[in-house]
PDB file of C-alpha atoms and ligand atoms in Angstrom:
ATOM      1  CA  MET A  27      79.534  82.502  70.866  1.00  0.00           C
ATOM      2  CA  ARG A  28      79.490  85.939  72.449  1.00  0.00           C
ATOM      3  CA  LYS A  29      78.260  89.107  70.867  1.00  0.00           C
ATOM      4  CA  ASN A  30      80.737  91.884  71.639  1.00  0.00           C
ATOM      5  CA  SER A  31      80.284  95.612  71.705  1.00  0.00           C
ATOM      6  CA  THR A  32      82.724  98.266  72.856  1.00  0.00           C
ATOM      7  CA  SER A  33      80.320 101.187  73.303  1.00  0.00           C
ATOM      8  CA  LEU A  34      79.719 102.221  76.920  1.00  0.00           C
ATOM      9  CA  THR A  35      76.315 103.397  78.056  1.00  0.00           C
ATOM     10  CA  SER A  36      77.242 105.789  80.829  1.00  0.00           C
ATOM     11  CA  ALA A  37      79.442 108.848  81.169  1.00  0.00           C
ATOM     12  CA  ARG A  38      80.731 107.589  84.526  1.00  0.00           C
ATOM     13  CA  PRO A  39      83.532 105.117  83.854  1.00  0.00           C
ATOM     14  CA  LEU A  40      83.187 101.594  85.142  1.00  0.00           C
ATOM     15  CA  ILE A  41      85.674 100.892  87.919  1.00  0.00           C
ATOM     16  CA  VAL A  42      86.223  98.115  90.432  1.00  0.00           C
ATOM     17  CA  ASP A  43      86.207  99.615  93.909  1.00  0.00           C
ATOM     18  CA  PHE A  44      86.782  97.282  96.832  1.00  0.00           C
ATOM     19  CA  ILE A  45      87.681 100.128  99.164  1.00  0.00           C
ATOM     20  CA  GLY A  46      84.503 102.211  99.532  1.00  0.00           C
ATOM     21  CA  GLY A  47      80.979 102.449  98.230  1.00  0.00           C
ATOM     22  CA  SER A  48      78.268  99.821  98.177  1.00  0.00           C
ATOM     23  CA  LEU A  49      80.599  96.852  98.400  1.00  0.00           C
ATOM     24  CA  ASN A  50      82.044  98.098 101.654  1.00  0.00           C
ATOM     25  CA  HIS A  51      78.506  98.462 102.999  1.00  0.00           C
ATOM     26  CA  ARG A  52      77.695  94.906 101.892  1.00  0.00           C
ATOM     27  CA  LEU A  53      80.870  93.701 103.596  1.00  0.00           C
ATOM     28  CA  ASN A  54      79.792  95.183 106.915  1.00  0.00           C
ATOM     29  CA  PHE A  55      76.020  94.755 106.778  1.00  0.00           C
ATOM     30  CA  GLY A  56      75.397  92.032 104.168  1.00  0.00           C
ATOM     31  CA  GLY A  57      74.565  89.304 106.649  1.00  0.00           C
ATOM     32  CA  GLY A  58      77.877  87.415 106.756  1.00  0.00           C
ATOM     33  CA  ILE A  59      77.644  83.645 106.475  1.00  0.00           C
ATOM     34  CA  LYS A  60      73.847  83.832 106.786  1.00  0.00           C
ATOM     35  CA  GLN A  61      73.419  85.427 103.358  1.00  0.00           C
ATOM     36  CA  ASN A  62      72.291  83.233 100.486  1.00  0.00           C
ATOM     37  CA  LEU A  63      75.550  83.764  98.571  1.00  0.00           C
ATOM     38  CA  ALA A  64      77.516  82.159 101.418  1.00  0.00           C
ATOM     39  CA  LYS A  65      75.008  79.335 101.871  1.00  0.00           C
ATOM     40  CA  ALA A  66      75.034  78.681  98.121  1.00  0.00           C
ATOM     41  CA  VAL A  67      78.736  77.817  98.128  1.00  0.00           C
ATOM     42  CA  GLY A  68      78.497  75.818 101.366  1.00  0.00           C
ATOM     43  CA  ILE A  69      80.139  78.302 103.716  1.00  0.00           C
ATOM     44  CA  LYS A  70      79.042  77.563 107.238  1.00  0.00           C
ATOM     45  CA  SER A  71      80.478  77.626 110.716  1.00  0.00           C
ATOM     46  CA  GLY A  72      84.000  76.174 110.511  1.00  0.00           C
ATOM     47  CA  ILE A  73      83.760  75.412 106.781  1.00  0.00           C
ATOM     48  CA  ARG A  74      85.400  77.591 104.161  1.00  0.00           C
ATOM     49  CA  PRO A  75      85.451  75.783 100.788  1.00  0.00           C
ATOM     50  CA  ASN A  76      87.881  76.610  98.021  1.00  0.00           C
ATOM     51  CA  ILE A  77      85.937  78.209  95.185  1.00  0.00           C
ATOM     52  CA  ILE A  78      86.391  78.883  91.500  1.00  0.00           C
ATOM     53  CA  ASP A  79      84.343  81.881  90.370  1.00  0.00           C
ATOM     54  CA  ALA A  80      83.966  81.039  86.670  1.00  0.00           C
ATOM     55  CA  THR A  81      82.416  84.435  85.835  1.00  0.00           C
ATOM     56  CA  ALA A  82      84.432  86.970  87.802  1.00  0.00           C
ATOM     57  CA  GLY A  83      82.964  90.222  86.383  1.00  0.00           C
ATOM     58  CA  LEU A  84      83.550  93.025  88.887  1.00  0.00           C
ATOM     59  CA  GLY A  85      84.655  90.476  91.485  1.00  0.00           C
ATOM     60  CA  ARG A  86      81.973  91.546  93.958  1.00  0.00           C
ATOM     61  CA  ASP A  87      80.653  88.117  94.857  1.00  0.00           C
ATOM     62  CA  SER A  88      84.188  86.733  95.079  1.00  0.00           C
ATOM     63  CA  PHE A  89      85.275  89.577  97.315  1.00  0.00           C
ATOM     64  CA  ILE A  90      82.403  88.907  99.740  1.00  0.00           C
ATOM     65  CA  LEU A  91      83.209  85.176  99.779  1.00  0.00           C
ATOM     66  CA  ALA A  92      86.931  85.854 100.277  1.00  0.00           C
ATOM     67  CA  SER A  93      86.074  88.225 103.143  1.00  0.00           C
ATOM     68  CA  MET A  94      84.576  85.209 104.929  1.00  0.00           C
ATOM     69  CA  GLY A  95      87.828  83.268 104.573  1.00  0.00           C
ATOM     70  CA  SER A  96      87.403  81.183 101.418  1.00  0.00           C
ATOM     71  CA  HIS A  97      90.156  81.127  98.797  1.00  0.00           C
ATOM     72  CA  ILE A  98      88.788  82.072  95.386  1.00  0.00           C
ATOM     73  CA  THR A  99      90.182  81.644  91.889  1.00  0.00           C
ATOM     74  CA  LEU A 100      88.457  84.186  89.661  1.00  0.00           C
ATOM     75  CA  ILE A 101      88.248  83.521  85.920  1.00  0.00           C
ATOM     76  CA  GLU A 102      87.343  86.361  83.563  1.00  0.00           C
ATOM     77  CA  ARG A 103      87.536  86.109  79.780  1.00  0.00           C
ATOM     78  CA  SER A 104      86.992  89.758  78.859  1.00  0.00           C
ATOM     79  CA  GLN A 105      90.360  91.512  78.739  1.00  0.00           C
ATOM     80  CA  ILE A 106      88.713  94.817  79.719  1.00  0.00           C
ATOM     81  CA  MET A 107      86.874  93.328  82.701  1.00  0.00           C
ATOM     82  CA  HIS A 108      89.982  91.404  83.731  1.00  0.00           C
ATOM     83  CA  ASP A 109      92.110  94.566  83.671  1.00  0.00           C
ATOM     84  CA  LEU A 110      89.505  96.589  85.632  1.00  0.00           C
ATOM     85  CA  LEU A 111      89.389  93.853  88.233  1.00  0.00           C
ATOM     86  CA  ALA A 112      93.174  93.510  88.427  1.00  0.00           C
ATOM     87  CA  ASP A 113      93.408  97.268  88.964  1.00  0.00           C
ATOM     88  CA  GLY A 114      90.775  97.208  91.739  1.00  0.00           C
ATOM     89  CA  MET A 115      92.514  94.304  93.451  1.00  0.00           C
ATOM     90  CA  LYS A 116      95.895  96.074  93.275  1.00  0.00           C
ATOM     91  CA  LYS A 117      94.503  99.253  94.824  1.00  0.00           C
ATOM     92  CA  ALA A 118      92.702  97.351  97.596  1.00  0.00           C
ATOM     93  CA  SER A 119      95.819  95.345  98.338  1.00  0.00           C
ATOM     94  CA  ARG A 120      97.820  98.553  98.808  1.00  0.00           C
ATOM     95  CA  GLU A 121      95.388  99.629 101.561  1.00  0.00           C
ATOM     96  CA  GLY A 122      96.869  96.951 103.818  1.00  0.00           C
ATOM     97  CA  GLY A 123      95.087  95.514 106.859  1.00  0.00           C
ATOM     98  CA  LYS A 124      91.870  93.563 106.382  1.00  0.00           C
ATOM     99  CA  LEU A 125      91.489  94.586 102.734  1.00  0.00           C
ATOM    100  CA  SER A 126      94.835  93.198 101.649  1.00  0.00           C
ATOM    101  CA  GLU A 127      94.155  90.006 103.610  1.00  0.00           C
ATOM    102  CA  ILE A 128      90.935  89.535 101.624  1.00  0.00           C
ATOM    103  CA  ILE A 129      92.625  90.264  98.294  1.00  0.00           C
ATOM    104  CA  ALA A 130      95.409  87.797  99.183  1.00  0.00           C
ATOM    105  CA  ARG A 131      92.745  85.067  99.120  1.00  0.00           C
ATOM    106  CA  MET A 132      91.732  86.034  95.558  1.00  0.00           C
ATOM    107  CA  THR A 133      93.649  84.797  92.483  1.00  0.00           C
ATOM    108  CA  LEU A 134      92.632  86.299  89.153  1.00  0.00           C
ATOM    109  CA  ILE A 135      93.063  84.437  85.868  1.00  0.00           C
ATOM    110  CA  HIS A 136      92.392  85.785  82.387  1.00  0.00           C
ATOM    111  CA  GLY A 137      90.786  83.104  80.236  1.00  0.00           C
ATOM    112  CA  ASP A 138      87.655  81.241  79.258  1.00  0.00           C
ATOM    113  CA  ALA A 139      86.270  79.080  82.062  1.00  0.00           C
ATOM    114  CA  ILE A 140      84.885  76.639  79.492  1.00  0.00           C
ATOM    115  CA  GLU A 141      88.471  75.785  78.588  1.00  0.00           C
ATOM    116  CA  ILE A 142      89.964  76.100  82.079  1.00  0.00           C
ATOM    117  CA  LEU A 143      87.426  74.237  84.260  1.00  0.00           C
ATOM    118  CA  PRO A 144      88.069  70.750  82.801  1.00  0.00           C
ATOM    119  CA  GLN A 145      91.698  71.059  83.933  1.00  0.00           C
ATOM    120  CA  THR A 146      90.914  72.053  87.525  1.00  0.00           C
ATOM    121  CA  SER A 147      89.823  70.540  90.803  1.00  0.00           C
ATOM    122  CA  THR A 148      88.103  72.480  93.585  1.00  0.00           C
ATOM    123  CA  ASP A 149      85.368  72.283  96.200  1.00  0.00           C
ATOM    124  CA  VAL A 150      82.890  74.625  94.530  1.00  0.00           C
ATOM    125  CA  ILE A 151      82.375  76.252  91.138  1.00  0.00           C
ATOM    126  CA  TYR A 152      80.360  79.462  91.281  1.00  0.00           C
ATOM    127  CA  ILE A 153      78.668  80.828  88.138  1.00  0.00           C
ATOM    128  CA  ASP A 154      76.932  84.181  87.647  1.00  0.00           C
ATOM    129  CA  PRO A 155      76.555  84.679  83.892  1.00  0.00           C
ATOM    130  CA  MET A 156      75.140  87.749  82.149  1.00  0.00           C
ATOM    131  CA  HIS A 157      71.374  87.418  82.341  1.00  0.00           C
ATOM    132  CA  PRO A 158      68.907  88.716  79.775  1.00  0.00           C
ATOM    133  CA  PRO A 159      67.935  92.336  80.575  1.00  0.00           C
ATOM    134  CA  ARG A 160      64.763  92.632  82.606  1.00  0.00           C
ATOM    135  CA  GLN A 161      61.760  94.068  80.771  1.00  0.00           C
ATOM    136  CA  LYS A 162      61.729  97.230  82.867  1.00  0.00           C
ATOM    137  CA  SER A 163      65.089  98.543  81.737  1.00  0.00           C
ATOM    138  CA  ALA A 164      65.144 101.168  84.524  1.00  0.00           C
ATOM    139  CA  LEU A 165      65.567  98.285  86.918  1.00  0.00           C
ATOM    140  CA  VAL A 166      68.781  97.214  85.270  1.00  0.00           C
ATOM    141  CA  LYS A 167      71.562  98.787  87.244  1.00  0.00           C
ATOM    142  CA  THR A 168      73.901 101.163  85.444  1.00  0.00           C
ATOM    143  CA  GLU A 169      76.888  98.984  86.261  1.00  0.00           C
ATOM    144  CA  MET A 170      75.222  95.941  84.735  1.00  0.00           C
ATOM    145  CA  ARG A 171      74.452  97.911  81.575  1.00  0.00           C
ATOM    146  CA  GLN A 172      78.085  98.992  81.413  1.00  0.00           C
ATOM    147  CA  ILE A 173      79.316  95.414  81.803  1.00  0.00           C
ATOM    148  CA  ARG A 174      76.891  94.315  79.101  1.00  0.00           C
ATOM    149  CA  ALA A 175      78.248  97.011  76.790  1.00  0.00           C
ATOM    150  CA  ILE A 176      81.737  95.545  77.283  1.00  0.00           C
ATOM    151  CA  VAL A 177      81.099  91.802  77.251  1.00  0.00           C
ATOM    152  CA  GLY A 178      77.774  91.476  75.427  1.00  0.00           C
ATOM    153  CA  GLU A 179      75.535  88.511  76.194  1.00  0.00           C
ATOM    154  CA  ASP A 180      76.976  85.238  77.497  1.00  0.00           C
ATOM    155  CA  LEU A 181      75.360  83.252  74.734  1.00  0.00           C
ATOM    156  CA  ASP A 182      77.399  80.162  75.624  1.00  0.00           C
ATOM    157  CA  GLN A 183      76.230  80.091  79.269  1.00  0.00           C
ATOM    158  CA  LEU A 184      74.564  76.694  78.847  1.00  0.00           C
ATOM    159  CA  GLN A 185      77.893  75.271  77.704  1.00  0.00           C
ATOM    160  CA  LEU A 186      79.624  76.885  80.699  1.00  0.00           C
ATOM    161  CA  ILE A 187      77.117  75.430  83.172  1.00  0.00           C
ATOM    162  CA  LYS A 188      77.388  71.962  81.608  1.00  0.00           C
ATOM    163  CA  THR A 189      81.190  72.196  81.703  1.00  0.00           C
ATOM    164  CA  ALA A 190      81.056  73.107  85.395  1.00  0.00           C
ATOM    165  CA  LEU A 191      78.691  70.221  86.131  1.00  0.00           C
ATOM    166  CA  GLY A 192      81.182  67.846  84.517  1.00  0.00           C
ATOM    167  CA  ALA A 193      84.198  69.303  86.334  1.00  0.00           C
ATOM    168  CA  ASN A 194      85.986  67.882  89.339  1.00  0.00           C
ATOM    169  CA  CYS A 195      84.165  69.641  92.184  1.00  0.00           C
ATOM    170  CA  ARG A 196      81.749  68.914  95.014  1.00  0.00           C
ATOM    171  CA  ARG A 197      79.115  71.450  94.058  1.00  0.00           C
ATOM    172  CA  VAL A 198      78.157  73.987  91.448  1.00  0.00           C
ATOM    173  CA  ALA A 199      76.306  77.113  92.586  1.00  0.00           C
ATOM    174  CA  LEU A 200      74.482  79.045  89.881  1.00  0.00           C
ATOM    175  CA  LYS A 201      73.152  82.586  90.386  1.00  0.00           C
ATOM    176  CA  TRP A 202      70.040  83.142  88.290  1.00  0.00           C
ATOM    177  CA  PRO A 203      67.123  85.612  88.064  1.00  0.00           C
ATOM    178  CA  ALA A 204      64.600  84.532  90.699  1.00  0.00           C
ATOM    179  CA  LYS A 205      61.690  83.962  88.377  1.00  0.00           C
ATOM    180  CA  SER A 206      63.427  82.747  85.209  1.00  0.00           C
ATOM    181  CA  PRO A 207      63.561  79.085  84.258  1.00  0.00           C
ATOM    182  CA  LEU A 208      66.942  77.520  83.604  1.00  0.00           C
ATOM    183  CA  PRO A 209      67.831  76.840  79.977  1.00  0.00           C
ATOM    184  CA  ASP A 210      66.668  73.484  78.617  1.00  0.00           C
ATOM    185  CA  GLY A 211      69.156  70.647  78.807  1.00  0.00           C
ATOM    186  CA  LEU A 212      70.220  70.910  82.457  1.00  0.00           C
ATOM    187  CA  PRO A 213      69.543  68.369  85.203  1.00  0.00           C
ATOM    188  CA  GLU A 214      67.293  69.288  88.146  1.00  0.00           C
ATOM    189  CA  CYS A 215      69.209  71.178  90.774  1.00  0.00           C
ATOM    190  CA  SER A 216      69.646  69.630  94.234  1.00  0.00           C
ATOM    191  CA  HIS A 217      68.140  72.628  96.001  1.00  0.00           C
ATOM    192  CA  GLN A 218      67.435  76.334  95.605  1.00  0.00           C
ATOM    193  CA  LEU A 219      67.981  79.428  97.713  1.00  0.00           C
ATOM    194  CA  MET A 220      65.410  82.035  96.740  1.00  0.00           C
ATOM    195  CA  GLY A 221      65.934  85.791  97.120  1.00  0.00           C
ATOM    196  CA  LYS A 222      63.893  88.807  96.004  1.00  0.00           C
ATOM    197  CA  SER A 223      65.441  89.241  92.581  1.00  0.00           C
ATOM    198  CA  VAL A 224      67.951  86.402  92.295  1.00  0.00           C
ATOM    199  CA  ARG A 225      68.078  82.799  93.370  1.00  0.00           C
ATOM    200  CA  PHE A 226      70.885  80.273  93.673  1.00  0.00           C
ATOM    201  CA  ASP A 227      70.455  76.839  92.124  1.00  0.00           C
ATOM    202  CA  ILE A 228      72.782  74.339  93.793  1.00  0.00           C
ATOM    203  CA  PHE A 229      73.956  71.176  92.045  1.00  0.00           C
ATOM    204  CA  MET A 230      75.638  68.672  94.343  1.00  0.00           C
ATOM    205  CA  ASN A 231      78.029  66.204  92.817  1.00  0.00           C
ATOM    206  CA  ALA A 232      76.657  62.818  93.813  1.00  0.00           C
ATOM    207  CA  ASN A 233      80.012  61.148  93.114  1.00  0.00           C
ATOM    208  CA  LEU A 234      81.855  63.078  95.807  1.00  0.00           C
ATOM    209  CA  ASP A 235      81.202  63.425  99.532  1.00  0.00           C
ATOM    210  CA  GLU A 236      79.820  66.799 100.475  1.00  0.00           C
ATOM    211  CA  THR A 237      81.529  68.518 103.393  1.00  0.00           C
TER     212      THR A 237
HETATM  213  C1  SAM B  13      77.242  89.048  85.533  1.00  0.00           C
HETATM  214  S1  SAM B  13      78.980  89.227  85.381  1.00  0.00           S
HETATM  215  C2  SAM B  13      79.542  88.538  86.921  1.00  0.00           C
HETATM  216  C3  SAM B  13      79.405  89.489  88.072  1.00  0.00           C
HETATM  217  C4  SAM B  13      80.127  88.993  89.302  1.00  0.00           C
HETATM  218  N1  SAM B  13      79.450  87.854  89.897  1.00  0.00           N
HETATM  219  C5  SAM B  13      80.305  90.081  90.325  1.00  0.00           C
HETATM  220  O1  SAM B  13      79.951  89.854  91.499  1.00  0.00           O
HETATM  221  O2  SAM B  13      80.830  91.156  89.978  1.00  0.00           O
HETATM  222  C6  SAM B  13      79.447  87.952  84.258  1.00  0.00           C
HETATM  223  C7  SAM B  13      80.924  88.004  83.880  1.00  0.00           C
HETATM  224  O3  SAM B  13      81.317  86.679  83.510  1.00  0.00           O
HETATM  225  C8  SAM B  13      82.192  86.735  82.417  1.00  0.00           C
HETATM  226  N2  SAM B  13      82.111  85.428  81.731  1.00  0.00           N
HETATM  227  C9  SAM B  13      81.033  84.879  81.122  1.00  0.00           C
HETATM  228  N3  SAM B  13      81.311  83.674  80.628  1.00  0.00           N
HETATM  229  C10 SAM B  13      82.608  83.427  80.932  1.00  0.00           C
HETATM  230  C11 SAM B  13      83.480  82.339  80.679  1.00  0.00           C
HETATM  231  N4  SAM B  13      83.076  81.253  79.972  1.00  0.00           N
HETATM  232  N5  SAM B  13      84.744  82.396  81.150  1.00  0.00           N
HETATM  233  C12 SAM B  13      85.158  83.489  81.849  1.00  0.00           C
HETATM  234  N6  SAM B  13      84.386  84.581  82.083  1.00  0.00           N
HETATM  235  C13 SAM B  13      83.125  84.547  81.644  1.00  0.00           C
HETATM  236  C14 SAM B  13      81.679  87.897  81.595  1.00  0.00           C
HETATM  237  O4  SAM B  13      82.700  88.399  80.738  1.00  0.00           O
HETATM  238  C15 SAM B  13      81.261  88.887  82.691  1.00  0.00           C
HETATM  239  O5  SAM B  13      82.317  89.744  83.033  1.00  0.00           O
END
């Protein structure tokens, strides 16, 4: 079960901005299909898998993946986060051009992925749950603190990961703090992509051919 709190920790309101700021920089200089996020979901030359992002949040990872040409279904269970994201997507779509093309590849659903995933079929399920705060709290970005204040901890993340592993998909890609072990009760991942602060654990579904 989740622990919820409605108090925000910063005076600056949390918004979803696909138009400017750091996300725009990441779009232009983030490394394209060579970045670990893209490799984690199996994006490579000529291959653009369909993806379910089971933990949409601010939609940043989904936006980057959609910018590369994948179609993404984003699932977010927090009404507040869902509405922030819907607002950001609407504004970006109104910009036209490349931005609206990216947003057109993103479909946002309000709901709990633990309930929705068993009814779906896709190439890849991507999961980036709320992680425990790092010991040096100054390192925790303001935005992440604000999200935590809205959604609390994802205390059912093990259940979400297990649900994804049992779903009808070719691979599950899990974003996780680089140095933290996975919770007990999960199978070994097929391979890992290690970054400075986060890693991606990839679980291939042995019952389906991987493209
Ligand atoms: C760390 S944030 C994701 C950040 C996101 N990857 C991004 O790039 O902005 C985790 C989000 O997943 C959502 N979440 C966690 N468990 C979920 C579930 N079972 N179903 C749907 N949303 C979930 C939380 O409410 C939170 O907004």
